[in-house]
Amino acid sequence: MNLEEATKYMKSKVKEKYKDGTVQLAALHDEEANDFFKEAENYKRLEIWLEELKELREYKKKMKAQFLDDIENPLEPIKLSSALESEIFKYEYRAEHDPQKISPLDYTIIYALKHCLEEQLKEVE
C-alpha cells in the first residue's frame, strides 16, 4: 500500500466510523456511538498525518532539487536551505546560551533567506 492508497483508506474509515456512530446514536446506544466517533477521530488524525507526510516528502524533493546548469547561482534552493538551516541553528544556540547576542539582523537574515527560498521554489513548480 502506498501513501496515496493509505490516505484514501483512512478517509473511507473515517466515513465508515462516523456512519456507524450515527446509526448507534439513532438507536440510542450512546456509548457504542461514542466508541465509533472516537475511532473516526483516530482515523482522521492518521489521515492528517499521512497528508502531512506527503507534503513533507514533496517539499523535501523540491529542497533537494539542484539545477546542474545553474550551479553557480547563489540563490539555488539547496544553497538557500543550507544557509537558512545554519542561521536558524545559530539563532537557537544564541537563544539558549546568550540571548543578549540576538539582534534584529538575525531575524532579518532568517526572513530574507526564507523569502528567497520560497520565491525560488515557486519558480521550480
PDB file of C-alpha atoms in Angstrom:
ATOM      1  CA  MET A   1       0.000   0.000   0.000  1.00  0.00           C
ATOM      2  CA  ASN A   2       1.455   3.344  -0.984  1.00  0.00           C
ATOM      3  CA  LEU A   3       0.915   6.699   0.694  1.00  0.00           C
ATOM      4  CA  GLU A   4      -1.931   7.722  -1.616  1.00  0.00           C
ATOM      5  CA  GLU A   5      -3.787   4.442  -1.063  1.00  0.00           C
ATOM      6  CA  ALA A   6      -3.282   4.674   2.695  1.00  0.00           C
ATOM      7  CA  THR A   7      -4.748   8.183   2.722  1.00  0.00           C
ATOM      8  CA  LYS A   8      -7.793   7.048   0.730  1.00  0.00           C
ATOM      9  CA  TYR A   9      -8.223   4.101   3.083  1.00  0.00           C
ATOM     10  CA  MET A  10      -8.143   6.400   6.129  1.00  0.00           C
ATOM     11  CA  LYS A  11     -10.740   8.689   4.531  1.00  0.00           C
ATOM     12  CA  SER A  12     -13.049   5.725   3.910  1.00  0.00           C
ATOM     13  CA  LYS A  13     -12.586   4.508   7.503  1.00  0.00           C
ATOM     14  CA  VAL A  14     -13.447   7.957   8.852  1.00  0.00           C
ATOM     15  CA  LYS A  15     -16.700   7.991   6.859  1.00  0.00           C
ATOM     16  CA  GLU A  16     -17.483   4.405   7.862  1.00  0.00           C
ATOM     17  CA  LYS A  17     -16.934   5.003  11.583  1.00  0.00           C
ATOM     18  CA  TYR A  18     -18.940   8.246  11.597  1.00  0.00           C
ATOM     19  CA  LYS A  19     -21.752   6.446   9.797  1.00  0.00           C
ATOM     20  CA  ASP A  20     -21.627   3.557  12.302  1.00  0.00           C
ATOM     21  CA  GLY A  21     -21.621   6.029  15.185  1.00  0.00           C
ATOM     22  CA  THR A  22     -24.603   7.888  13.749  1.00  0.00           C
ATOM     23  CA  VAL A  23     -26.520   4.600  13.387  1.00  0.00           C
ATOM     24  CA  GLN A  24     -25.769   3.691  17.006  1.00  0.00           C
ATOM     25  CA  LEU A  25     -26.733   7.171  18.160  1.00  0.00           C
ATOM     26  CA  ALA A  26     -30.040   6.884  16.330  1.00  0.00           C
ATOM     27  CA  ALA A  27     -30.625   3.556  18.088  1.00  0.00           C
ATOM     28  CA  LEU A  28     -29.945   5.308  21.411  1.00  0.00           C
ATOM     29  CA  HIS A  29     -26.736   3.387  22.035  1.00  0.00           C
ATOM     30  CA  ASP A  30     -24.729   6.400  23.176  1.00  0.00           C
ATOM     31  CA  GLU A  31     -21.677   4.518  24.472  1.00  0.00           C
ATOM     32  CA  GLU A  32     -21.282   2.480  21.302  1.00  0.00           C
ATOM     33  CA  ALA A  33     -21.799   5.613  19.209  1.00  0.00           C
ATOM     34  CA  ASN A  34     -19.079   7.410  21.174  1.00  0.00           C
ATOM     35  CA  ASP A  35     -16.711   4.494  20.594  1.00  0.00           C
ATOM     36  CA  PHE A  36     -17.306   4.736  16.840  1.00  0.00           C
ATOM     37  CA  PHE A  37     -16.839   8.508  16.911  1.00  0.00           C
ATOM     38  CA  LYS A  38     -13.549   8.107  18.817  1.00  0.00           C
ATOM     39  CA  GLU A  39     -12.361   5.593  16.228  1.00  0.00           C
ATOM     40  CA  ALA A  40     -13.337   8.016  13.478  1.00  0.00           C
ATOM     41  CA  GLU A  41     -11.316  10.764  15.170  1.00  0.00           C
ATOM     42  CA  ASN A  42      -8.285   8.467  15.366  1.00  0.00           C
ATOM     43  CA  TYR A  43      -8.574   7.596  11.679  1.00  0.00           C
ATOM     44  CA  LYS A  44      -8.943  11.296  10.864  1.00  0.00           C
ATOM     45  CA  ARG A  45      -5.779  12.042  12.812  1.00  0.00           C
ATOM     46  CA  LEU A  46      -3.932   9.341  10.870  1.00  0.00           C
ATOM     47  CA  GLU A  47      -5.294  10.734   7.611  1.00  0.00           C
ATOM     48  CA  ILE A  48      -3.996  14.208   8.515  1.00  0.00           C
ATOM     49  CA  TRP A  49      -0.564  12.802   9.394  1.00  0.00           C
ATOM     50  CA  LEU A  50      -0.383  10.949   6.099  1.00  0.00           C
ATOM     51  CA  GLU A  51      -1.262  14.140   4.221  1.00  0.00           C
ATOM     52  CA  GLU A  52       1.457  16.000   6.141  1.00  0.00           C
ATOM     53  CA  LEU A  53       3.943  13.251   5.320  1.00  0.00           C
ATOM     54  CA  LYS A  54       3.046  13.527   1.648  1.00  0.00           C
ATOM     55  CA  GLU A  55       3.532  17.314   1.728  1.00  0.00           C
ATOM     56  CA  LEU A  56       6.840  16.969   3.559  1.00  0.00           C
ATOM     57  CA  ARG A  57       8.105  14.448   1.025  1.00  0.00           C
ATOM     58  CA  GLU A  58       7.170  16.780  -1.828  1.00  0.00           C
ATOM     59  CA  TYR A  59       8.823  19.701  -0.045  1.00  0.00           C
ATOM     60  CA  LYS A  60      11.962  17.660   0.607  1.00  0.00           C
ATOM     61  CA  LYS A  61      12.067  16.701  -3.055  1.00  0.00           C
ATOM     62  CA  LYS A  62      11.938  20.377  -4.045  1.00  0.00           C
ATOM     63  CA  MET A  63      14.585  21.268  -1.483  1.00  0.00           C
ATOM     64  CA  LYS A  64      16.948  18.684  -2.908  1.00  0.00           C
ATOM     65  CA  ALA A  65      16.432  19.944  -6.435  1.00  0.00           C
ATOM     66  CA  GLN A  66      19.728  21.121  -7.737  1.00  0.00           C
ATOM     67  CA  PHE A  67      19.980  22.563 -11.181  1.00  0.00           C
ATOM     68  CA  LEU A  68      23.266  21.436 -12.674  1.00  0.00           C
ATOM     69  CA  ASP A  69      23.043  24.066 -15.389  1.00  0.00           C
ATOM     70  CA  ASP A  70      22.611  26.730 -12.696  1.00  0.00           C
ATOM     71  CA  ILE A  71      25.198  25.529 -10.161  1.00  0.00           C
ATOM     72  CA  GLU A  72      26.849  28.972  -9.963  1.00  0.00           C
ATOM     73  CA  ASN A  73      23.563  30.621  -8.910  1.00  0.00           C
ATOM     74  CA  PRO A  74      23.919  31.807  -5.280  1.00  0.00           C
ATOM     75  CA  LEU A  75      20.138  31.634  -4.885  1.00  0.00           C
ATOM     76  CA  GLU A  76      19.874  27.982  -5.785  1.00  0.00           C
ATOM     77  CA  PRO A  77      17.328  26.286  -3.455  1.00  0.00           C
ATOM     78  CA  ILE A  78      19.759  23.822  -1.903  1.00  0.00           C
ATOM     79  CA  LYS A  79      22.176  26.646  -1.032  1.00  0.00           C
ATOM     80  CA  LEU A  80      19.399  28.814   0.385  1.00  0.00           C
ATOM     81  CA  SER A  81      18.040  25.977   2.506  1.00  0.00           C
ATOM     82  CA  SER A  82      21.506  25.229   3.905  1.00  0.00           C
ATOM     83  CA  ALA A  83      22.066  28.891   4.738  1.00  0.00           C
ATOM     84  CA  LEU A  84      18.634  29.114   6.359  1.00  0.00           C
ATOM     85  CA  GLU A  85      19.267  25.998   8.461  1.00  0.00           C
ATOM     86  CA  SER A  86      22.586  27.464   9.561  1.00  0.00           C
ATOM     87  CA  GLU A  87      21.019  30.785  10.585  1.00  0.00           C
ATOM     88  CA  ILE A  88      18.221  29.040  12.487  1.00  0.00           C
ATOM     89  CA  PHE A  89      20.774  26.857  14.285  1.00  0.00           C
ATOM     90  CA  LYS A  90      22.805  29.946  15.217  1.00  0.00           C
ATOM     91  CA  TYR A  91      19.674  31.735  16.460  1.00  0.00           C
ATOM     92  CA  GLU A  92      18.562  28.754  18.576  1.00  0.00           C
ATOM     93  CA  TYR A  93      22.048  28.415  20.065  1.00  0.00           C
ATOM     94  CA  ARG A  94      22.129  32.089  20.987  1.00  0.00           C
ATOM     95  CA  ALA A  95      18.595  31.949  22.392  1.00  0.00           C
ATOM     96  CA  GLU A  96      19.604  29.110  24.686  1.00  0.00           C
ATOM     97  CA  HIS A  97      23.091  30.253  25.719  1.00  0.00           C
ATOM     98  CA  ASP A  98      23.354  34.015  25.280  1.00  0.00           C
ATOM     99  CA  PRO A  99      20.051  35.749  24.374  1.00  0.00           C
ATOM    100  CA  GLN A 100      21.690  39.195  24.540  1.00  0.00           C
ATOM    101  CA  LYS A 101      23.617  38.398  21.350  1.00  0.00           C
ATOM    102  CA  ILE A 102      20.410  38.046  19.319  1.00  0.00           C
ATOM    103  CA  SER A 103      19.946  41.098  17.152  1.00  0.00           C
ATOM    104  CA  PRO A 104      17.255  42.318  14.748  1.00  0.00           C
ATOM    105  CA  LEU A 105      19.707  41.464  11.982  1.00  0.00           C
ATOM    106  CA  ASP A 106      19.367  37.777  12.868  1.00  0.00           C
ATOM    107  CA  TYR A 107      15.610  37.940  12.281  1.00  0.00           C
ATOM    108  CA  THR A 108      16.118  39.904   9.081  1.00  0.00           C
ATOM    109  CA  ILE A 109      18.565  37.377   7.656  1.00  0.00           C
ATOM    110  CA  ILE A 110      16.299  34.444   8.522  1.00  0.00           C
ATOM    111  CA  TYR A 111      13.291  36.157   6.958  1.00  0.00           C
ATOM    112  CA  ALA A 112      15.228  37.172   3.834  1.00  0.00           C
ATOM    113  CA  LEU A 113      16.555  33.644   3.298  1.00  0.00           C
ATOM    114  CA  LYS A 114      13.098  32.168   3.846  1.00  0.00           C
ATOM    115  CA  HIS A 115      11.564  34.632   1.396  1.00  0.00           C
ATOM    116  CA  CYS A 116      14.209  33.969  -1.268  1.00  0.00           C
ATOM    117  CA  LEU A 117      13.814  30.221  -0.837  1.00  0.00           C
ATOM    118  CA  GLU A 118      10.033  30.450  -1.226  1.00  0.00           C
ATOM    119  CA  GLU A 119      10.442  32.548  -4.374  1.00  0.00           C
ATOM    120  CA  GLN A 120      12.939  30.088  -5.852  1.00  0.00           C
ATOM    121  CA  LEU A 121      10.628  27.166  -5.082  1.00  0.00           C
ATOM    122  CA  LYS A 122       7.742  28.936  -6.836  1.00  0.00           C
ATOM    123  CA  GLU A 123       9.877  29.010  -9.961  1.00  0.00           C
ATOM    124  CA  VAL A 124      10.551  25.262  -9.627  1.00  0.00           C
ATOM    125  CA  GLU A 125       6.815  24.486  -9.653  1.00  0.00           C
TER     126      GLU A 125
END
